[in-house]
Structures are given as structure tokens and as C-alpha cells.
mmCIF file of C-alpha atoms in Angstrom:
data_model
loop_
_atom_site.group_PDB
_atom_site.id
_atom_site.type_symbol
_atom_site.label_atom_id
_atom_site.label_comp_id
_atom_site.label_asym_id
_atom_site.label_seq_id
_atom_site.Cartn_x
_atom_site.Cartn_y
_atom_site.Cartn_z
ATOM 1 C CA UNK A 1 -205.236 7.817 6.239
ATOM 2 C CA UNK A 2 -208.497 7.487 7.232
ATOM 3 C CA UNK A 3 -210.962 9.022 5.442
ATOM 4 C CA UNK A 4 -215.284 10.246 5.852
ATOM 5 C CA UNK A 5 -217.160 10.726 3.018
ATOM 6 C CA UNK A 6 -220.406 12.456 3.148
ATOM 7 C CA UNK A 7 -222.165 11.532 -0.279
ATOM 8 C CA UNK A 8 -225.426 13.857 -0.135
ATOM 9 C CA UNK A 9 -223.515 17.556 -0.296
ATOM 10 C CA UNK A 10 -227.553 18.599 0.009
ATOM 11 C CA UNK A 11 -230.418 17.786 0.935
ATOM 12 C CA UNK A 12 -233.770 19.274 1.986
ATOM 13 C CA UNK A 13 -236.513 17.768 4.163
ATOM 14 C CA UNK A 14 -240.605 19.615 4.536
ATOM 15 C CA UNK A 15 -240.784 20.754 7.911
ATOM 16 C CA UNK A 16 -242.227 18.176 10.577
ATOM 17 C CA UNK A 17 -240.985 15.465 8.801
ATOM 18 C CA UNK A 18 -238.001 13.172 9.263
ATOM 19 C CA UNK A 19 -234.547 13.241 7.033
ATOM 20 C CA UNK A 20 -231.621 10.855 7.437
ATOM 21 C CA UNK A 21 -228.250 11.925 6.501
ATOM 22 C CA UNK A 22 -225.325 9.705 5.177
ATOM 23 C CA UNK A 23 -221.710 9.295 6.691
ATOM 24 C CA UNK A 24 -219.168 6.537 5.749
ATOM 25 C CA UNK A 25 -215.991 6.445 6.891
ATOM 26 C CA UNK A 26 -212.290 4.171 6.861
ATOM 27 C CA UNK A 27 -210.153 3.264 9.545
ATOM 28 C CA UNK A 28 -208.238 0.606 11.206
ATOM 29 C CA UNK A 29 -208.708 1.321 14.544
ATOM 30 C CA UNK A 30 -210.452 -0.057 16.685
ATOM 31 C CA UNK A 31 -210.810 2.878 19.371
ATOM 32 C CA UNK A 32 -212.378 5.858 18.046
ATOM 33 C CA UNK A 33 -215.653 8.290 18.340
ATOM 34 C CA UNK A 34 -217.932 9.848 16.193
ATOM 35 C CA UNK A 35 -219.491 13.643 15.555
ATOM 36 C CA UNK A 36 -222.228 14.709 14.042
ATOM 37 C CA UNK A 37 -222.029 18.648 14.193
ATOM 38 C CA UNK A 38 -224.032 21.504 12.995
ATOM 39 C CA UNK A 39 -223.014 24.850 10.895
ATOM 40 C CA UNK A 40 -225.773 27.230 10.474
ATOM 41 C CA UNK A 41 -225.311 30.166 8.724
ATOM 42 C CA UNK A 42 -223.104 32.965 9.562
ATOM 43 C CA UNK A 43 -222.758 30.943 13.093
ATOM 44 C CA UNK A 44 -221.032 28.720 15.084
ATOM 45 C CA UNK A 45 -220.302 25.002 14.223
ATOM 46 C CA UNK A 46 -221.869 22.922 17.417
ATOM 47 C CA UNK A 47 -222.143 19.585 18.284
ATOM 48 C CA UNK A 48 -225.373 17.945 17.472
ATOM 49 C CA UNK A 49 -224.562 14.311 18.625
ATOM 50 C CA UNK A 50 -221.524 11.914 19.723
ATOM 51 C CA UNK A 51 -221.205 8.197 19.337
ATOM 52 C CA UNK A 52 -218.310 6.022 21.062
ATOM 53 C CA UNK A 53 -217.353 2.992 18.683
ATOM 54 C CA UNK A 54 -217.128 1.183 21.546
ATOM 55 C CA UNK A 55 -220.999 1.631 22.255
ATOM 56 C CA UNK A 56 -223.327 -0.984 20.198
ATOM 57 C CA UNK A 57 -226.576 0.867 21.253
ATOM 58 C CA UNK A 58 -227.283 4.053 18.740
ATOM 59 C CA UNK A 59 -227.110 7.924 20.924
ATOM 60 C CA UNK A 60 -230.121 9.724 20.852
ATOM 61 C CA UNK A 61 -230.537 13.759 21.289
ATOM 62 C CA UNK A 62 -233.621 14.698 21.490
ATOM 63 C CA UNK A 63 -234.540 14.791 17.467
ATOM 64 C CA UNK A 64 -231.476 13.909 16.755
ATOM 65 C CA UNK A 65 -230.731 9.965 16.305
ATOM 66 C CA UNK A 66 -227.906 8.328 14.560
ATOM 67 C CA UNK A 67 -227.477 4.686 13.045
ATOM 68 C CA UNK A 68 -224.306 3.218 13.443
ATOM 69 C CA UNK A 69 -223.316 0.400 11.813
ATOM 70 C CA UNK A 70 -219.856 -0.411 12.620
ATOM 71 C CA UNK A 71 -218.791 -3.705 10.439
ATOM 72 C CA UNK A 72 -219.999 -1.335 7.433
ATOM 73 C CA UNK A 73 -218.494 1.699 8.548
ATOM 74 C CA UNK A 74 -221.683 3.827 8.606
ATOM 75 C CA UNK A 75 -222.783 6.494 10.335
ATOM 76 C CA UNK A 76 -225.904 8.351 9.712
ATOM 77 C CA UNK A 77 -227.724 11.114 11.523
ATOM 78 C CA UNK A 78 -231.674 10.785 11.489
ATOM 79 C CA UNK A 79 -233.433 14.221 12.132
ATOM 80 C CA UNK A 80 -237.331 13.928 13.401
ATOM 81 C CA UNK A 81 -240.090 15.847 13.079
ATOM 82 C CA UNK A 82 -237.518 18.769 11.538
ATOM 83 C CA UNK A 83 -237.807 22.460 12.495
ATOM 84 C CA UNK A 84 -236.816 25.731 10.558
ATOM 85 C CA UNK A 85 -234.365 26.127 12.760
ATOM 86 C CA UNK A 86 -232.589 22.548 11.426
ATOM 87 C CA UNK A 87 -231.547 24.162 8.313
ATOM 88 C CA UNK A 88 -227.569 24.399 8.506
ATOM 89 C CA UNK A 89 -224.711 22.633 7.158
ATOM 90 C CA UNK A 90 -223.957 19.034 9.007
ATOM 91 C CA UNK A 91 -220.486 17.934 8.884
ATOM 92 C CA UNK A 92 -219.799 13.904 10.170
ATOM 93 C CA UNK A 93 -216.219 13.907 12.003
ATOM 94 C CA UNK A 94 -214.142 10.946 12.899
ATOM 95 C CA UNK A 95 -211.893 11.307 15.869
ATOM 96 C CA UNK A 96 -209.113 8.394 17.119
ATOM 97 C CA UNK A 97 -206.161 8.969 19.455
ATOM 98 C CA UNK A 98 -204.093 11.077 17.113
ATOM 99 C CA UNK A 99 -206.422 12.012 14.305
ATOM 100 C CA UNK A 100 -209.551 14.271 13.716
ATOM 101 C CA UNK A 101 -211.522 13.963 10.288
ATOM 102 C CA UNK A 102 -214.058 15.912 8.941
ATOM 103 C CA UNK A 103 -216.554 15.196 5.616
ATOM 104 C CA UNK A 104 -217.082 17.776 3.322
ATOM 105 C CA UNK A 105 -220.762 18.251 5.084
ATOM 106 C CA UNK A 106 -224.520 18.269 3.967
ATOM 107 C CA UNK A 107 -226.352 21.537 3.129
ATOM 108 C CA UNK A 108 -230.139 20.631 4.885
ATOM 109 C CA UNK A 109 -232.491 22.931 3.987
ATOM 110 C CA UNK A 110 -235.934 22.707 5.261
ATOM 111 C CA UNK A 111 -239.172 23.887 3.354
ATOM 112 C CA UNK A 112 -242.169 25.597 5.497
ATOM 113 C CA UNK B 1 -217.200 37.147 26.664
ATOM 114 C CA UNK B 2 -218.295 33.287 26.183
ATOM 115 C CA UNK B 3 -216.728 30.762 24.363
ATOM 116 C CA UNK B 4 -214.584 31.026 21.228
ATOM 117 C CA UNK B 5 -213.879 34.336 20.180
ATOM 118 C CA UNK B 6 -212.163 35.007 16.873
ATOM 119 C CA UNK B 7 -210.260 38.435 15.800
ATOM 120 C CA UNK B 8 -210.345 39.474 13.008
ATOM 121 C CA UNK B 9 -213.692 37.903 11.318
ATOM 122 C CA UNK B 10 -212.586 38.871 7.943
ATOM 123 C CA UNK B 11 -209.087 39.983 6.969
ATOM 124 C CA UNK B 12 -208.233 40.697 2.865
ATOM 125 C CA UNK B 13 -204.346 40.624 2.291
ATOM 126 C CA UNK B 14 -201.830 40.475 -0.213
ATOM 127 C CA UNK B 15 -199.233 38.011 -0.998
ATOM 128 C CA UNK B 16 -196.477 39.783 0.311
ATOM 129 C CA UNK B 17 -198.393 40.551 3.691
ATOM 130 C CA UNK B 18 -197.804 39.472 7.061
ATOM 131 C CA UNK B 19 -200.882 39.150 9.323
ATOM 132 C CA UNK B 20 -202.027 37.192 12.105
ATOM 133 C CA UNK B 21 -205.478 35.589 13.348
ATOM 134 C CA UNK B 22 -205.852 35.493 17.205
ATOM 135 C CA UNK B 23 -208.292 32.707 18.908
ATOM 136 C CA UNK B 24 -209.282 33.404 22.684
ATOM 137 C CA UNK B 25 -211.259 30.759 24.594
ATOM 138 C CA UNK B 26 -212.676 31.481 27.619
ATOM 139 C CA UNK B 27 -214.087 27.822 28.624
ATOM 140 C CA UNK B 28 -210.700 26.795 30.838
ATOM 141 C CA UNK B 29 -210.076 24.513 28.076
ATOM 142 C CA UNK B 30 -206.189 22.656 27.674
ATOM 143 C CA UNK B 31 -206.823 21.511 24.213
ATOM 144 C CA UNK B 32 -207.316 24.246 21.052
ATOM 145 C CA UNK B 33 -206.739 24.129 17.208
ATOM 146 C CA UNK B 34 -206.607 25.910 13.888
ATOM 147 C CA UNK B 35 -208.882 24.914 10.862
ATOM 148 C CA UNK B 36 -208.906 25.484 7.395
ATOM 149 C CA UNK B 37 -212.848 25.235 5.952
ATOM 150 C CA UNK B 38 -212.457 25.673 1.906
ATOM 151 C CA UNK B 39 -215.787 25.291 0.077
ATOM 152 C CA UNK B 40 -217.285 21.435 -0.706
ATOM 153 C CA UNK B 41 -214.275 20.810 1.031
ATOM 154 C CA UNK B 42 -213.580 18.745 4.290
ATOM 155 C CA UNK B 43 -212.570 21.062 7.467
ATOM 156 C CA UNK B 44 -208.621 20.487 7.236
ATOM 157 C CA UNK B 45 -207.244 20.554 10.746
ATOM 158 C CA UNK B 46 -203.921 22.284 10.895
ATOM 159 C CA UNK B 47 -202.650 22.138 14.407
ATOM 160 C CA UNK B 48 -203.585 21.272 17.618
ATOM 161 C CA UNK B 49 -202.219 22.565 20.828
ATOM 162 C CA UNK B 50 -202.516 20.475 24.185
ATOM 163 C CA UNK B 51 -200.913 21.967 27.249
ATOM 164 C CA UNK B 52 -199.270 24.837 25.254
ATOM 165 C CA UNK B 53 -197.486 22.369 23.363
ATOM 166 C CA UNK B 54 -197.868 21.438 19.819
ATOM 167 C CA UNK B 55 -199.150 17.898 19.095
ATOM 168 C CA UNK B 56 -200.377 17.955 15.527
ATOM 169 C CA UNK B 57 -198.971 19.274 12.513
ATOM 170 C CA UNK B 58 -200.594 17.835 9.565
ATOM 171 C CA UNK B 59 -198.374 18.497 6.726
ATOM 172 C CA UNK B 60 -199.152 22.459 7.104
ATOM 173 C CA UNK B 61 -196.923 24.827 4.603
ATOM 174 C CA UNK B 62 -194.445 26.888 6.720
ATOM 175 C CA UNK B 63 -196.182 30.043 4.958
ATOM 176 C CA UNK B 64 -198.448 29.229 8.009
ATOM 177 C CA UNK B 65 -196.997 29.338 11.740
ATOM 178 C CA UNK B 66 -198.849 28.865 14.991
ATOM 179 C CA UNK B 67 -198.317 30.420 18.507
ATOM 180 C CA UNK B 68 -199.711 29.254 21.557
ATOM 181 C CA UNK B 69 -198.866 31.507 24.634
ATOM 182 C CA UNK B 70 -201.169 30.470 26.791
ATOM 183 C CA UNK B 71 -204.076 27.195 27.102
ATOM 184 C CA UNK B 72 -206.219 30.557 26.787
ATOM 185 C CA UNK B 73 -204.712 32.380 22.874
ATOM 186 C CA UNK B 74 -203.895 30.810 20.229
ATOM 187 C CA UNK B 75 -202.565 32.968 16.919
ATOM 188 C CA UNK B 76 -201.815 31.865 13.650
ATOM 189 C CA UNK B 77 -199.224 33.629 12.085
ATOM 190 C CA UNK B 78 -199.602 34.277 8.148
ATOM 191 C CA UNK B 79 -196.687 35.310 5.382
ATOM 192 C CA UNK B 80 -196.365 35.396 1.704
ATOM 193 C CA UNK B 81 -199.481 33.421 1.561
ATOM 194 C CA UNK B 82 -200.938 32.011 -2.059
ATOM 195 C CA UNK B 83 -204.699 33.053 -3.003
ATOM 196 C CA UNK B 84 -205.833 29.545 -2.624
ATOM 197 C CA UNK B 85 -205.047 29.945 1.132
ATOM 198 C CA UNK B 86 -208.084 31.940 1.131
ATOM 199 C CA UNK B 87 -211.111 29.837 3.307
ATOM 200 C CA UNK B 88 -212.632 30.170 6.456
ATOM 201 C CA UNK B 89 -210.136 29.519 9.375
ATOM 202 C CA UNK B 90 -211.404 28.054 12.369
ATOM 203 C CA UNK B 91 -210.536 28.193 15.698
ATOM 204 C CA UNK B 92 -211.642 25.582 18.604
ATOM 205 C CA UNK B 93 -210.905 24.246 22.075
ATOM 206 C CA UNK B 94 -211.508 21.168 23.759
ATOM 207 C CA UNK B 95 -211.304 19.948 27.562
ATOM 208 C CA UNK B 96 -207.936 18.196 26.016
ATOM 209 C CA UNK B 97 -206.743 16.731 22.993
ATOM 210 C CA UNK B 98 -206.293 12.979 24.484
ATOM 211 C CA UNK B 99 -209.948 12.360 25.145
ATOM 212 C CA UNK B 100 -212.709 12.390 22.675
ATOM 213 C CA UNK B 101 -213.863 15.570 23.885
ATOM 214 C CA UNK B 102 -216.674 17.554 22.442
ATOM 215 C CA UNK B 103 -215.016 20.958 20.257
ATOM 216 C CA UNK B 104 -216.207 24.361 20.292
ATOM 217 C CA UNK B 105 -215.626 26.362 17.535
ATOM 218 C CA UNK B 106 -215.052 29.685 16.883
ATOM 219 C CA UNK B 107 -216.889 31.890 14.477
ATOM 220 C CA UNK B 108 -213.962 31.958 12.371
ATOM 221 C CA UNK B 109 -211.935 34.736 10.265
ATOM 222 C CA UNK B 110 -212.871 34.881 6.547
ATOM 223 C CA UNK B 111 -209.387 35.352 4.763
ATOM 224 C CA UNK B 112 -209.041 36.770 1.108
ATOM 225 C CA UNK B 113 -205.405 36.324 -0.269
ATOM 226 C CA UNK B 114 -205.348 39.021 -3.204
#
């Protein structure tokens, strides 16, 4: 089964500056997306930023960059100049034609 | 209304109980699914409904029993539950379930199992 491991269960970043979360994941597909999505607390989980595996060149949002590197099966979120408002739980998610995979998220917490 | 709306947000109940969560999205979406968030855990997802009809079933105790009636409700039906069924249930929709479309989530119902 395929699997995403988030290996930083926190983390915390000063405000303004720029924090880089980790995401691995298996599989043996070859078709497949990936999620980067944000919890905050006591609200709803949204999406921050999507990536098709398809896709060499990395998405950008705003802030919000990732780094894939699909031969090594990474996927990591890059947050610049971070805000207060950042400060949430970030769960990576895998998603092929019959399967959807969360990690067990990173806690970012942001210092003023 | 907007979005995913979840009744009730927290719910306490006792192993012999019988309760239901309800899930109402109000984005026209075909696609929506249950969730099971347990601490330092990874979300678990449970079902998924495309269509009205269920797709996914991943290996979910029959102690737990979804009903879609409409692309619009979803319930999940709850009996003689165990307390470490207690988590954070999650509700979401999706445009569908075949493309890689984006979820929104629900706020979720906080379940106790005494």
C-alpha cells in the first residue's frame, strides 16, 4: 500500500522568515497528484497547494512553494516570508486513481 | 450555508449507543467521504461516495455504516462502537472521485466513545 511519511511532527519558523517542510512518500504508480493542505486550529482543513506527478516544473502559491523530486519520492512544501496566520497543522496527501493517503501532518508554529 | 457543514460537532456516547453523524455539502459536488483523524495519526479515509454510490471501503469495521441519500448528505451510521473509535471524523466533497480534485472538508464531529 502506498504509504507518506511526514518525519518533522513539528516545527516552528520566526515570523518573516522561510520554513520548508518534509513529505516522502511510496508508490508504484506512475499517475498520481499531490496535496499539501492546511489545519488550523478549531478550523477547516484547506488546500494550500497541488502538484500533478506528471508536471516536472515545481507549483507555486503565492508563499507557498513545493519541491518535488519524483525519482526520490519527495515532496516538500517551502513557506516564505511566514505570517502568524501560517501557524496550523500541514498534512502531505497522496492521491492515485483509487487511493487517497494522508501523513500524520506537521504542527508549524510561528514565533512573533 | 457554505461549504461543508457537519452535525453534530461533538457527540459523547456509550458503547451500547446508536448515533449518527450527518455531512451536508452545499458546493454541487458528486464526490464526498468520511474520515477518521486520531491524534499523530494519518487521516484514515473510510469511504467515499461518487454518484451516490459507494466506491471505497477501506477495510472499515461494520460497527461503522455509511448512507448516502443524496450527492448532497452523507451520514455515518454508528453502533456498539469501542472507545478507541473516538477521533475527529471528517467529512468532505469533491467535484468527483475520478479526478484529482481539490477536497473540502468539513469542520468535523469530535466523538467520545465512553
Amino acid at each position: 500500500a502506498q504509504t507518506v511519511t511526514q518525519s518533522q511532527p513539528e516545527m516552528s519558523v520566526q515570523e518573516a522568515e522561510t520554513v520548508t517542510l518534509s513529505c516522502t512518500y511510496d508508490t508504484s504508480e506512475s499517475d498520481y497528484y499531490l496535496f499539501w493542505y492546511k489545519q488550523p486550529p478549531s478550523r477547516q482543513m484547506i488546500l494550500v497547494i497541488r502538484q500533478e506527478a506528471y508536471k516536472q516544473q515545481n507549483a507555486t502559491e503565492n508563499r507557498f512553494s513545493v519541491n518535488f523530486q519524483k525519482a526520490a519520492k519527495s515532496f516538500s512544501l517551502k513557506i516564505s516570508d511566514s505570517q502568524l496566520g501560517d501557524a496550523a497543522m500541514y498534512f502531505c496527501a497522496y492521491r492515485s486513481p483509487n487511493d487517497m493517503r494522508f501523513g500524520a501532518g506537521t504542527r508549524l508554529t510561528v514565533k512573533p | 450555508e457554505t461549504g461543508v457543514t457537519q452535525t453534530p460537532r461533538h457527540l459523547v456516547m456509550g458503547m451500547t449507543n446508536k448515533k449518527s453523524l450527518k455531512c451536508e455539502q452545499h458546493l454541487g459536488h458528486n464526490a464526498m467521504y468520511w474520515y477518521k483523524q486520531s491524534a499523530k495519526k494519518p487521516l484514515e479515509l473510510m469511504f467515499v461516495y461518487n454518484f451516490k454510490e459507494q466506491t471505497e471501503n477501506n477495510s472499515v469495521p461494520s460497527r461503522f455504516s455509511p448512507e448516502c441519500p443524496n450527492s448532497s448528505h452523507l451520514f455515518l451510521h454508528l453502533h456498539t462502537l469501542q472507545p478507541e473509535d473516538s477521533a475527529l471524523y471528517l467529512c468532505a466533497s469533491s467535484q468527483d472521485w475520478a479526478n484529482y480534485y481539490e477536497q473540502y472538508f468539513g469542520p468535523g464531529t469530535r466523538l467520545t466513545v465512553t
